Short mmCIF file of N, CA and C in Angstrom, two decimals:
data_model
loop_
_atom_site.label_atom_id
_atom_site.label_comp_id
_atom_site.label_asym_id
_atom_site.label_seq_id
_atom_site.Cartn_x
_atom_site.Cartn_y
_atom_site.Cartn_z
N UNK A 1 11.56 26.86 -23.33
CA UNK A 1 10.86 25.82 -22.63
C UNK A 1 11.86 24.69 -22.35
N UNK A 2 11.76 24.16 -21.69
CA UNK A 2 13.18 23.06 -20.88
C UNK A 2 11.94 21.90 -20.24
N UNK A 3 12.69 20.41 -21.12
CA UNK A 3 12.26 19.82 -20.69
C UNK A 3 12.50 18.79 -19.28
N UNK A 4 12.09 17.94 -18.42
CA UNK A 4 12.69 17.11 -17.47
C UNK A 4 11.97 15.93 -17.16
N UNK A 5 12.82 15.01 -17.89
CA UNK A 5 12.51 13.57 -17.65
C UNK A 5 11.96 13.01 -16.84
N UNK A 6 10.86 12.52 -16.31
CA UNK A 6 10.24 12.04 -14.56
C UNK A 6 9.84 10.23 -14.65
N UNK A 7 9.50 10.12 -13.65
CA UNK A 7 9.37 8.21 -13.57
C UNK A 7 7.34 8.25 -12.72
N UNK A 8 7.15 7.89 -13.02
CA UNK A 8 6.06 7.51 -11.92
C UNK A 8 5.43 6.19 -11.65
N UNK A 9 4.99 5.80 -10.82
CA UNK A 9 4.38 4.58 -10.52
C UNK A 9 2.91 4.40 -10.82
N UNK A 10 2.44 3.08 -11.57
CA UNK A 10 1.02 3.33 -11.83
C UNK A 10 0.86 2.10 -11.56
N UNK A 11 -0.51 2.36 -10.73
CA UNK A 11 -0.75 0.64 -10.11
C UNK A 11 -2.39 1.34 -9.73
N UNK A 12 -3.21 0.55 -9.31
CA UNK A 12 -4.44 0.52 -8.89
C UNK A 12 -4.72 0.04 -7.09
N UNK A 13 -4.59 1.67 -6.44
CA UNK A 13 -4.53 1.28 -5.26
C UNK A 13 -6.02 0.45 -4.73
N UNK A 14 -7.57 0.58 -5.19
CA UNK A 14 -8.02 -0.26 -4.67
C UNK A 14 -7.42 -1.77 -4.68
N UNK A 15 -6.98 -2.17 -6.23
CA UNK A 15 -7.27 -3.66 -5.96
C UNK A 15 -5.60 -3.96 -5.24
N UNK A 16 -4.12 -3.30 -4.95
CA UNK A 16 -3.61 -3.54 -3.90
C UNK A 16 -4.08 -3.81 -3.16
N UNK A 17 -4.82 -2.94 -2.32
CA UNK A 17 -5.43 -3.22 -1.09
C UNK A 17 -6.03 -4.04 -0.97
N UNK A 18 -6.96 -4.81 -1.70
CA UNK A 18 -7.61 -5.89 -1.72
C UNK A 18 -6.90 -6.96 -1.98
N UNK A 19 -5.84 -6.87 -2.85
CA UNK A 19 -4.78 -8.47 -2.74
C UNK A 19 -4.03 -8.70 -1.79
N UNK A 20 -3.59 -7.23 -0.76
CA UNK A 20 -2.95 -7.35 0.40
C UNK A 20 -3.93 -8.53 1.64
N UNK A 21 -5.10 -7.62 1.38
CA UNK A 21 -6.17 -7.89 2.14
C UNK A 21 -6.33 -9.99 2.42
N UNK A 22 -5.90 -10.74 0.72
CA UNK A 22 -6.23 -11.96 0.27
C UNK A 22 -5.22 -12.60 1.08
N UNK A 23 -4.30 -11.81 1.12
CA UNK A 23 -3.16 -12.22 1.52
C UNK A 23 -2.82 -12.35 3.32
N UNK A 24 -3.50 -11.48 3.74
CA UNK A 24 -3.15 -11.02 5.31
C UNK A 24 -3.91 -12.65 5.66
N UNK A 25 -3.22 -12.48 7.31
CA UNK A 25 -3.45 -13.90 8.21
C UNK A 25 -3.70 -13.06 9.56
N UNK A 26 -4.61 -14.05 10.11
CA UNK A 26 -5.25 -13.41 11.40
C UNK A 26 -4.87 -14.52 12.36
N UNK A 27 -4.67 -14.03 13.48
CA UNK A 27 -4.52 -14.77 14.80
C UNK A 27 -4.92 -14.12 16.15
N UNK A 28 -5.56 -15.07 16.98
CA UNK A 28 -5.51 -14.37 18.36
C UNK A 28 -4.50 -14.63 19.43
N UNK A 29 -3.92 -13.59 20.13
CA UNK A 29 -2.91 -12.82 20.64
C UNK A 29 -3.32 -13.83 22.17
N UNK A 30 -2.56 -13.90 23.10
CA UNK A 30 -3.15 -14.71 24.31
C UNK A 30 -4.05 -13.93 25.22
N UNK A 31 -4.10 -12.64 25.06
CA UNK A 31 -5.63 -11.70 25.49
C UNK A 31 -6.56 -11.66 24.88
N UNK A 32 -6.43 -12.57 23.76
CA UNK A 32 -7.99 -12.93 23.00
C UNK A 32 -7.81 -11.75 21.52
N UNK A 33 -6.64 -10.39 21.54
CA UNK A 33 -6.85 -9.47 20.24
C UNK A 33 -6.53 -10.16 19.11
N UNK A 34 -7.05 -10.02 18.00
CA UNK A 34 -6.93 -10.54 17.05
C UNK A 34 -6.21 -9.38 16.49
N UNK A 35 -4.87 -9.65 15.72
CA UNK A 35 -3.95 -9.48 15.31
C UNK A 35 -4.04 -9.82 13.89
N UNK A 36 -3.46 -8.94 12.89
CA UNK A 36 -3.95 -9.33 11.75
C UNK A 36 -2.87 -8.91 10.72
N UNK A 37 -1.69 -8.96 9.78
CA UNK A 37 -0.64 -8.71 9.38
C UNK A 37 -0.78 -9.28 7.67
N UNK A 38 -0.03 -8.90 6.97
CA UNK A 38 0.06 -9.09 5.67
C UNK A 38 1.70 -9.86 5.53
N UNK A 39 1.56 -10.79 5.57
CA UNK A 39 3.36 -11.69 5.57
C UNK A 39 4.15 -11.05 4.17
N UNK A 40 5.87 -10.77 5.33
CA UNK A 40 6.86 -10.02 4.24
C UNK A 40 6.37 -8.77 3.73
N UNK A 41 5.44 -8.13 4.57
CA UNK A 41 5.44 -6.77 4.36
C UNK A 41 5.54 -5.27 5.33
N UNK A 42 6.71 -5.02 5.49
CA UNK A 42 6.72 -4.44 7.13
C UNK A 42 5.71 -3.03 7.36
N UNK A 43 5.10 -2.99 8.17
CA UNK A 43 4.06 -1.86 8.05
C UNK A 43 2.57 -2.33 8.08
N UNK A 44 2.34 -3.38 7.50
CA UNK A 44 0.73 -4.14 7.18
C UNK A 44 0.78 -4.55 8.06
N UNK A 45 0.02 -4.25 9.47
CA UNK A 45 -0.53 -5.34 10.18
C UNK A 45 -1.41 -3.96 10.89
N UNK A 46 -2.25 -4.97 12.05
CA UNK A 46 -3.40 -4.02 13.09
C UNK A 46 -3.58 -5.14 14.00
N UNK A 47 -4.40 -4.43 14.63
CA UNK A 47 -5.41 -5.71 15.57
C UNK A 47 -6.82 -4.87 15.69
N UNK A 48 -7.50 -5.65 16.55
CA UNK A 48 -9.19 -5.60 16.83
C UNK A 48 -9.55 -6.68 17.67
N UNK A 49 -10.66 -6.30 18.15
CA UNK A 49 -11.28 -7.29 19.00
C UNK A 49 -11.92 -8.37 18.57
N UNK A 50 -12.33 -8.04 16.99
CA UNK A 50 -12.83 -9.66 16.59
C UNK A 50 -12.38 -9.24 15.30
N UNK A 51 -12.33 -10.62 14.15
CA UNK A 51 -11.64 -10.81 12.76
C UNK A 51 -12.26 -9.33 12.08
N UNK A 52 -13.52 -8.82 11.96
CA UNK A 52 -13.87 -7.75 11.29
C UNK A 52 -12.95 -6.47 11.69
N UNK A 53 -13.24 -6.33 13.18
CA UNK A 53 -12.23 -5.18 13.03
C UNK A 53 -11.01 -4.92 12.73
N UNK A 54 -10.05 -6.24 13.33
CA UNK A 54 -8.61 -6.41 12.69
C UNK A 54 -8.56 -5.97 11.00
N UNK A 55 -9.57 -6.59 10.63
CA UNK A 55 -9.74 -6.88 9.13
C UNK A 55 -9.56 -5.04 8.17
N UNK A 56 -10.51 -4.47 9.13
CA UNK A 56 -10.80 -3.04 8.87
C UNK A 56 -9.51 -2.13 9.34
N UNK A 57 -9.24 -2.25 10.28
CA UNK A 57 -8.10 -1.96 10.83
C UNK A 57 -6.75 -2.18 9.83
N UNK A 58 -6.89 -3.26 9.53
CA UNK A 58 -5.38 -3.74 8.65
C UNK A 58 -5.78 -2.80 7.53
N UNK A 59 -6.87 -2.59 6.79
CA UNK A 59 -7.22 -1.95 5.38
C UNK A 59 -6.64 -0.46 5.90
N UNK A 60 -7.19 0.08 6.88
CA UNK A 60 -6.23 1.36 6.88
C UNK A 60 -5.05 1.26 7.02
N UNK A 61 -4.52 0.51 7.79
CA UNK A 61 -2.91 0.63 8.11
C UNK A 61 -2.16 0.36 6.33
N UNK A 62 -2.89 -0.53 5.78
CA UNK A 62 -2.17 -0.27 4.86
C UNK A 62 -2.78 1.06 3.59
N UNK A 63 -3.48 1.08 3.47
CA UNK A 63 -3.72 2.43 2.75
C UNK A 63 -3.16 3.76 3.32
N UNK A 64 -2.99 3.82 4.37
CA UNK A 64 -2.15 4.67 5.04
C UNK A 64 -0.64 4.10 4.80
N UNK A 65 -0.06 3.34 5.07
CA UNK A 65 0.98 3.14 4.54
C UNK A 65 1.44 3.81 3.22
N UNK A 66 0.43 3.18 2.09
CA UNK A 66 0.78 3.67 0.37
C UNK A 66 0.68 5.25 0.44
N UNK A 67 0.10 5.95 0.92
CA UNK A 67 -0.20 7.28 1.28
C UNK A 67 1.02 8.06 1.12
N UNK A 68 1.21 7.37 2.28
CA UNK A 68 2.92 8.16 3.03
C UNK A 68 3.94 7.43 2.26
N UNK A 69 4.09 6.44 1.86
CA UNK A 69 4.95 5.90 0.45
C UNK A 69 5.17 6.59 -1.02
N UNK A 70 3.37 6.71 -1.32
CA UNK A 70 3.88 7.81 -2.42
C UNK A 70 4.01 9.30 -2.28
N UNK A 71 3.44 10.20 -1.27
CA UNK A 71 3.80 10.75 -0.82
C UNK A 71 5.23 11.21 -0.93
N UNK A 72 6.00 10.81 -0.31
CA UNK A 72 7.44 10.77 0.17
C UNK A 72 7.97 10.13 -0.80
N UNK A 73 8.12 9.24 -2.08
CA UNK A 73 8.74 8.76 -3.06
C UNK A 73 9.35 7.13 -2.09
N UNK A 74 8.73 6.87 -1.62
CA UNK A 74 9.49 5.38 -1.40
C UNK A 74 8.86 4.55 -1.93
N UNK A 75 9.34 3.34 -1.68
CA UNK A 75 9.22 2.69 -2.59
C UNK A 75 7.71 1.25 -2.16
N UNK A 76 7.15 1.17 -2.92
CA UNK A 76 5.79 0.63 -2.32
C UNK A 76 5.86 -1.48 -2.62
N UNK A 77 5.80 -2.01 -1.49
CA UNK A 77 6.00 -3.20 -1.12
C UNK A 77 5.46 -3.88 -2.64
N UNK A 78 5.95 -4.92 -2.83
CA UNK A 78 5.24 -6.11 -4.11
C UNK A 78 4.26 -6.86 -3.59
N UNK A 79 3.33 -6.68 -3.74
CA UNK A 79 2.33 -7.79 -3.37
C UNK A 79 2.08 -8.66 -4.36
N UNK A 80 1.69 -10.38 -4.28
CA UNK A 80 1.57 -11.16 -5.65
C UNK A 80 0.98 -10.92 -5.91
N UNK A 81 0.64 -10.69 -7.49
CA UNK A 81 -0.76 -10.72 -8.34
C UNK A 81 -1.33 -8.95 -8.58
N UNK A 82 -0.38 -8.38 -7.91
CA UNK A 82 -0.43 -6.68 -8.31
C UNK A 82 0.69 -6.50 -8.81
N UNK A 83 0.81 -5.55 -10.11
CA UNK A 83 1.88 -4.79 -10.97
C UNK A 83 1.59 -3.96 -10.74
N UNK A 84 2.64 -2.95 -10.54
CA UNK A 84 3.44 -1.79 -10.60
C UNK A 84 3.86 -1.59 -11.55
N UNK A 85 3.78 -0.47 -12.49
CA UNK A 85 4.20 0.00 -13.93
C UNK A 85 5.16 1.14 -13.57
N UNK A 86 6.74 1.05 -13.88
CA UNK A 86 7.25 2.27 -13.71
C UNK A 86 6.78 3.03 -15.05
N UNK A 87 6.42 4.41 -15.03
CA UNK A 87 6.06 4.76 -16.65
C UNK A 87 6.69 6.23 -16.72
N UNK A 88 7.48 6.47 -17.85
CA UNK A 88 8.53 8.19 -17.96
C UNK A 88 7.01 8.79 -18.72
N UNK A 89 7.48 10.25 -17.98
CA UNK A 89 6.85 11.00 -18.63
C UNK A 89 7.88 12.64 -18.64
N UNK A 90 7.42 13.24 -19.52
CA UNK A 90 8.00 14.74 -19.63
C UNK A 90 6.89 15.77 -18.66
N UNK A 91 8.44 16.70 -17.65
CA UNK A 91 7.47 17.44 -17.24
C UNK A 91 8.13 18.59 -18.00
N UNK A 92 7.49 19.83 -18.33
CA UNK A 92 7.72 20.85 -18.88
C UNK A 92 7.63 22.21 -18.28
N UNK A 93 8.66 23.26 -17.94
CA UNK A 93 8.64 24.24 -17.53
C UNK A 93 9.01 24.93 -18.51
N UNK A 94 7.99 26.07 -18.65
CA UNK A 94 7.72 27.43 -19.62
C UNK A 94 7.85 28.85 -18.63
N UNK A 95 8.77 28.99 -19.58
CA UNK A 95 9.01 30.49 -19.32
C UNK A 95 8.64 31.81 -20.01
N UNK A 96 8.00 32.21 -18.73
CA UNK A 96 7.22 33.26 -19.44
C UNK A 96 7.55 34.76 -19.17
#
């Protein structure tokens, strides 16, 4: 049996999303779209036609974001007031 050292990330993607969410700023665009972005985080933003949809809009773009972040092993933005726990664990392959 052979062991191999691993890292993983443990965080609580609802309440990310929801501190991203505290965090995002809305504006309208000079065609009236409301535009809606999470500051210093590249990837968080959307638009919509009024604050709700931007609003809804931004919640996927970024949950889709973390998706394809952990997914793929990159590395997932700091938002204030959310921790990220790097934590080792053993993975184990048995041979049989």
């Amino acid at each position: 049996m052979k062991e191999n050292s691993k890292r993983a990330r443990s965080f609580s993607i609802s309440a990310y999303v929801e501190q991203a969410l505290k965090l995002a700023e809305y504006e309208k665009d000079e065609s009236g779209v409301v535009v809606a972005s999470v500051p210093n985080v590249s990837g968080f933003f959307s638009q919509g036609e009024n604050f709700e949809e931007a609003r809804d809009n931004l919640r996927d773009a970024i949950e889709g974001n973390l998706v394809v972040a952990l997914q793929l092993g990159f590395e997932i933005p700091q938002i204030a007031g959310v921790e990220i726990k790097e934590i080792d664990y053993a993975e184990t392959d048995a041979a049989i």
